[in-house]
Structures are given as C-alpha cells and as structure tokens.
Coordinates of C-alpha atoms in Angstrom, one line a residue:
X1 CA -31.2 -10.8 -32.3
X2 CA -29.5 -10.2 -28.9
X3 CA -30.1 -6.4 -29.0
X4 CA -33.9 -7.1 -29.1
X5 CA -33.9 -9.2 -25.9
X6 CA -36.4 -7.7 -23.4
X7 CA -37.7 -5.2 -26.0
X8 CA -41.4 -4.8 -26.8
X9 CA -42.9 -6.0 -30.1
X10 CA -46.4 -5.6 -31.3
X11 CA -47.7 -8.3 -33.7
X12 CA -51.2 -7.7 -35.2
X13 CA -53.3 -10.6 -36.2
X14 CA -51.4 -12.9 -33.8
X15 CA -54.0 -15.5 -33.2
X16 CA -53.4 -17.8 -36.2
X17 CA -51.1 -18.4 -39.2
X18 CA -48.2 -16.0 -39.9
X19 CA -49.0 -13.8 -36.9
X20 CA -48.9 -16.7 -34.5
X21 CA -45.7 -18.1 -35.9
X22 CA -44.0 -14.6 -35.8
X23 CA -45.2 -14.1 -32.2
X24 CA -43.8 -17.5 -31.1
X25 CA -40.4 -16.8 -32.9
X26 CA -40.0 -13.4 -31.2
X27 CA -40.9 -14.9 -27.7
X28 CA -38.3 -17.7 -28.4
X29 CA -35.7 -15.0 -28.8
X30 CA -36.5 -13.1 -25.6
X31 CA -38.8 -10.4 -26.7
X32 CA -41.9 -9.1 -24.9
X33 CA -44.6 -9.6 -27.5
X34 CA -48.0 -8.0 -27.4
X35 CA -50.1 -10.1 -29.7
X36 CA -53.5 -8.6 -30.8
X37 CA -56.5 -9.9 -32.6
X38 CA -60.3 -9.6 -32.4
X39 CA -60.4 -12.8 -30.4
X40 CA -57.6 -13.7 -28.0
X41 CA -58.5 -17.3 -27.0
X42 CA -55.9 -18.7 -29.4
X43 CA -53.3 -16.2 -28.4
X44 CA -53.8 -17.1 -24.7
X45 CA -53.3 -20.7 -25.6
X46 CA -50.1 -19.8 -27.5
X47 CA -48.9 -17.7 -24.6
X48 CA -49.3 -20.7 -22.2
X49 CA -47.4 -22.9 -24.7
X50 CA -44.5 -20.4 -24.9
X51 CA -44.4 -20.3 -21.1
X52 CA -44.4 -24.1 -20.7
X53 CA -41.7 -24.4 -23.3
X54 CA -39.5 -22.1 -21.2
X55 CA -39.0 -19.5 -23.8
X56 CA -37.1 -16.4 -22.4
X57 CA -39.7 -13.9 -23.7
X58 CA -43.3 -13.5 -22.9
X59 CA -46.5 -13.2 -25.0
X60 CA -49.2 -10.8 -23.9
X61 CA -52.6 -11.2 -25.5
X62 CA -54.6 -8.1 -26.3
X63 CA -58.1 -7.9 -27.7
X64 CA -58.3 -5.3 -30.5
X65 CA -60.5 -4.9 -33.6
X66 CA -58.1 -3.3 -36.0
X67 CA -61.0 -1.9 -38.1
X68 CA -61.8 0.4 -35.2
X69 CA -59.4 3.3 -34.7
X70 CA -60.5 3.9 -31.1
X71 CA -59.6 0.4 -30.2
X72 CA -56.2 0.7 -31.8
X73 CA -55.5 4.0 -29.9
X74 CA -56.7 2.4 -26.7
X75 CA -54.3 -0.5 -27.3
X76 CA -51.4 1.8 -27.7
X77 CA -52.3 3.7 -24.6
X78 CA -52.4 0.4 -22.6
X79 CA -49.0 -0.6 -24.0
X80 CA -47.6 2.7 -23.0
X81 CA -48.9 2.4 -19.5
X82 CA -47.9 -1.2 -19.0
X83 CA -44.8 -1.6 -21.1
X84 CA -43.6 1.9 -21.9
X85 CA -44.0 1.6 -25.7
X86 CA -43.4 -0.4 -28.8
X87 CA -39.9 -1.0 -30.3
X88 CA -40.8 -3.4 -33.1
X89 CA -44.1 -3.4 -35.0
X90 CA -45.2 -6.3 -37.2
X91 CA -48.2 -5.2 -39.2
X92 CA -49.4 -8.6 -40.1
X93 CA -53.2 -8.5 -39.9
X94 CA -54.9 -8.6 -43.3
X95 CA -57.8 -10.1 -45.1
X96 CA -59.3 -10.7 -48.5
X97 CA -62.9 -10.9 -49.5
X98 CA -64.1 -12.3 -52.9
X99 CA -65.4 -9.0 -54.2
X100 CA -64.5 -8.4 -57.9
X101 CA -64.3 -4.8 -59.2
X102 CA -67.3 -5.1 -61.5
X103 CA -69.7 -6.8 -59.0
X104 CA -68.2 -6.6 -55.6
X105 CA -70.0 -5.4 -52.5
X106 CA -68.9 -2.1 -51.1
X107 CA -68.9 -3.5 -47.6
X108 CA -66.2 -6.1 -48.5
X109 CA -64.0 -3.5 -50.2
X110 CA -64.3 -1.2 -47.2
X111 CA -63.4 -4.1 -44.8
X112 CA -60.2 -4.7 -46.8
X113 CA -59.3 -1.0 -46.9
X114 CA -59.9 -0.7 -43.1
X115 CA -57.7 -3.6 -42.1
X116 CA -55.1 -3.9 -44.9
X117 CA -54.5 -0.1 -45.4
X118 CA -55.9 2.0 -42.6
X119 CA -55.0 -0.2 -39.7
X120 CA -51.4 -0.5 -41.0
X121 CA -51.2 3.3 -41.4
X122 CA -52.7 4.0 -37.9
X123 CA -50.5 1.4 -36.2
X124 CA -47.4 2.8 -38.0
X125 CA -48.1 6.4 -37.0
X126 CA -48.7 5.4 -33.3
X127 CA -45.6 3.2 -33.2
X128 CA -43.5 6.1 -34.6
X129 CA -45.0 8.4 -31.9
X130 CA -44.2 5.8 -29.2
X131 CA -40.6 5.5 -30.4
X132 CA -40.1 9.3 -30.7
X133 CA -41.5 9.9 -27.2
X134 CA -38.8 7.5 -25.7
X135 CA -36.0 8.6 -28.0
X136 CA -35.9 5.1 -29.6
X137 CA -33.8 5.4 -32.7
X138 CA -33.3 1.8 -33.6
X139 CA -36.9 0.6 -33.9
X140 CA -38.3 -1.5 -36.8
X141 CA -41.6 -1.5 -38.6
X142 CA -42.3 -4.6 -40.7
X143 CA -45.3 -4.8 -43.0
X144 CA -46.5 -8.2 -44.0
X145 CA -47.3 -7.6 -47.7
X146 CA -48.0 -10.0 -50.5
X147 CA -46.8 -10.8 -54.0
X148 CA -50.2 -9.5 -54.9
X149 CA -48.8 -6.1 -54.0
X150 CA -46.3 -6.4 -56.9
X151 CA -48.3 -8.1 -59.7
X152 CA -52.0 -8.4 -60.6
X153 CA -53.1 -12.0 -61.2
X154 CA -56.0 -12.8 -63.6
X155 CA -58.3 -13.8 -60.7
X156 CA -61.2 -11.3 -60.3
X157 CA -61.8 -12.3 -56.6
X158 CA -58.4 -10.9 -55.6
X159 CA -58.2 -7.7 -57.7
X160 CA -59.4 -5.4 -54.9
X161 CA -57.2 -7.2 -52.4
X162 CA -54.3 -6.7 -54.7
X163 CA -55.0 -3.0 -54.8
X164 CA -54.8 -2.8 -51.0
X165 CA -51.4 -4.7 -51.1
X166 CA -50.1 -2.3 -53.8
X167 CA -50.9 0.3 -51.2
X168 CA -48.8 -1.5 -48.6
X169 CA -45.9 -1.5 -51.1
X170 CA -46.2 2.3 -51.5
X171 CA -46.8 2.9 -47.8
X172 CA -43.6 1.0 -46.8
X173 CA -41.4 2.9 -49.3
X174 CA -43.1 6.2 -48.3
X175 CA -42.5 5.4 -44.7
X176 CA -38.8 4.6 -45.4
X177 CA -38.4 8.0 -47.1
X178 CA -40.2 9.9 -44.3
X179 CA -38.0 8.1 -41.6
X180 CA -34.9 9.3 -43.6
X181 CA -36.3 12.8 -43.8
X182 CA -36.8 12.7 -40.0
X183 CA -33.1 11.8 -39.7
X184 CA -33.9 8.7 -37.6
X185 CA -32.4 5.2 -37.9
X186 CA -35.8 3.5 -37.5
X187 CA -36.1 1.0 -40.3
X188 CA -39.1 0.0 -42.5
X189 CA -39.4 -3.3 -44.3
X190 CA -42.1 -5.3 -46.1
X191 CA -42.1 -9.0 -46.6
X192 CA -44.1 -10.2 -49.6
X193 CA -45.0 -13.9 -49.8
X194 CA -46.7 -15.9 -52.4
X195 CA -48.8 -18.8 -51.3
X196 CA -48.5 -19.5 -47.6
X197 CA -50.4 -22.5 -46.2
X198 CA -52.6 -20.8 -43.6
X199 CA -56.4 -20.3 -43.2
X200 CA -56.3 -17.3 -45.6
X201 CA -57.8 -19.1 -48.6
X202 CA -60.6 -20.6 -46.4
X203 CA -61.6 -17.1 -45.4
X204 CA -61.4 -15.8 -49.0
X205 CA -63.4 -18.7 -50.4
X206 CA -65.6 -19.2 -47.3
X207 CA -68.5 -20.4 -49.4
X208 CA -66.3 -22.9 -51.3
X209 CA -64.1 -24.9 -49.0
X210 CA -63.1 -27.3 -51.7
X211 CA -61.7 -24.4 -53.8
X212 CA -59.8 -23.1 -50.7
X213 CA -58.3 -26.6 -50.0
X214 CA -57.3 -26.9 -53.7
X215 CA -55.3 -23.6 -53.4
X216 CA -52.8 -25.3 -51.0
X217 CA -52.8 -28.8 -52.6
X218 CA -51.6 -27.8 -56.0
X219 CA -48.0 -27.0 -55.0
X220 CA -45.8 -27.2 -51.9
X221 CA -46.6 -23.9 -50.3
X222 CA -44.6 -21.7 -47.9
X223 CA -45.3 -22.3 -44.2
X224 CA -46.0 -19.7 -41.6
X225 CA -42.7 -20.6 -40.1
X226 CA -40.9 -19.6 -43.3
X227 CA -42.4 -16.1 -42.8
X228 CA -41.3 -16.0 -39.2
X229 CA -37.8 -16.9 -40.3
X230 CA -37.9 -14.0 -42.7
X231 CA -38.9 -11.6 -39.9
X232 CA -36.0 -12.8 -37.8
X233 CA -33.7 -12.4 -40.7
X234 CA -34.8 -8.7 -41.2
X235 CA -34.6 -8.0 -37.5
X236 CA -31.1 -9.6 -37.3
X237 CA -29.6 -7.4 -40.0
X238 CA -26.9 -5.0 -38.8
X239 CA -28.2 -1.5 -37.9
X240 CA -26.6 0.0 -41.1
X241 CA -28.5 -2.4 -43.4
X242 CA -32.0 -1.4 -44.6
X243 CA -33.9 -4.3 -46.1
X244 CA -36.7 -2.8 -48.1
X245 CA -38.6 -5.8 -49.4
X246 CA -38.3 -9.5 -49.3
X247 CA -40.2 -11.2 -52.1
X248 CA -40.6 -14.9 -51.5
X249 CA -42.6 -17.6 -53.3
X250 CA -42.9 -21.4 -53.1
X251 CA -40.3 -22.8 -55.6
X252 CA -43.2 -24.4 -57.5
X253 CA -45.4 -21.3 -57.8
X254 CA -45.6 -19.7 -61.2
X255 CA -47.4 -16.4 -60.8

C-alpha cells in the first residue's frame, strides 16, 4: 500500500457500512479520501475520529446525490480544483428497494438503476478522464458488487436489484477490456459479497424491521471491515496482477 500514500481516493456512499469502513481503512494507510454521500454528518464525525486517532491520511466529506448527474460532475470538478484528481475510485454506493418484477413500482426500479448502474458508470467515466488528464497510468477502479450479481435467488423483492448487480458484473469486465484496448495499466475490480451486516436490509425491508433483523441473525455475517480488508488486498496487489472479481460469502451462507 506504500505506493498509495498521499494519493487521492473517492469512496461513494461513505457515510455508513461498507463505505465508512473502506474510507477509514484508506485513511489509516495514508490516503487522501474524498467520502461522498447525500448526508455528510456521519462522514464529518468519521473524519474527526480519524484525525483524533492520528491516522496519516485525511478524510474529506463531500455532499453529493449520486442519482443526480450534475451533482456528480460538480463533485469531480471540485476534486480537480482542490486535489488535482482521483487516483482510486471505490464505487460503493448502492441500494435495494422491495419492488418485484410483477408488481414493483417504476419509481423504485428507476432509483436502483440510477444509483446502482448509472452513478457507477458516470463516476467511472469521470475518474478515467481525471486519470488521463494527469497521465495517471496506475489508477484503480473498484466496484462494490454483490453475490446477487452472479446468481438470482428465489426472493422476489431482490430480483430487480439482482439485475442491477448483474449489470455491475458486466460493466466491470467491459471496463477491464476497454482499459486494455486503451493500452493503460489502470485496473478494474469488483468485490462481490454475500450477507454483510450493515443497515442494508433495514432499508430494503423498511416496513418490516423484524424481517430485516432476522436477515442478520440467522448466520454469522460478513462485517464491513471484511470488505475493507478485501479492498486493501486488491489495492496491495503488484501492478502486474489484475484481480477481476472477489466473491466472498459468510462461511455459513448457503445461497
């Protein structure tokens, strides 16, 4: 990780869960991390904690609604002005709404497409532009995917979400191919977890908190820190090593 010291990372959805854990881990290792979310209160608190702990890096909170392209472009413009550009992008922000294919609301489907697919694509394009402008040839783009992007489980409330994560699987491999065609050494990776104990299920089942809690009580789940460790592993790989996808489940998880 020494080569990343002082370099700039963007972590989307950095206020809670996996994003917060990843942001903390990168700051611990000396990176300058721009953490964005729709609300930055929790990121500001995390930034203060990192500073108090004496971590060598710094966490910079940035308010951004990733469903709004103009806000994303404005964020990249601000990063360029203040920090030159982005060297590592962690496309972590994602959401699921309980909208089955036969009865779901279009609004919920569109929300998932906007954040899980469009925001990932827009951020990726802008990060690549940032790297090319500065002749950065060792950058890394990491998409936080899901095991739902590799198999469809028989739960109607996550079928559309699964479709958006299948898109992330295709986008990551397509990105890898385009980066090779462009003759760069910029790398693309996705990390696909099974059940991670975060607030994710409580947002998916926001009308049924007991069901959400049961999701995490049935087995010993992955922790957000496990995901942060996977990100560090990917970034620590030698420059000639391209890690395409890490699929990781709790040992006790079946599907």
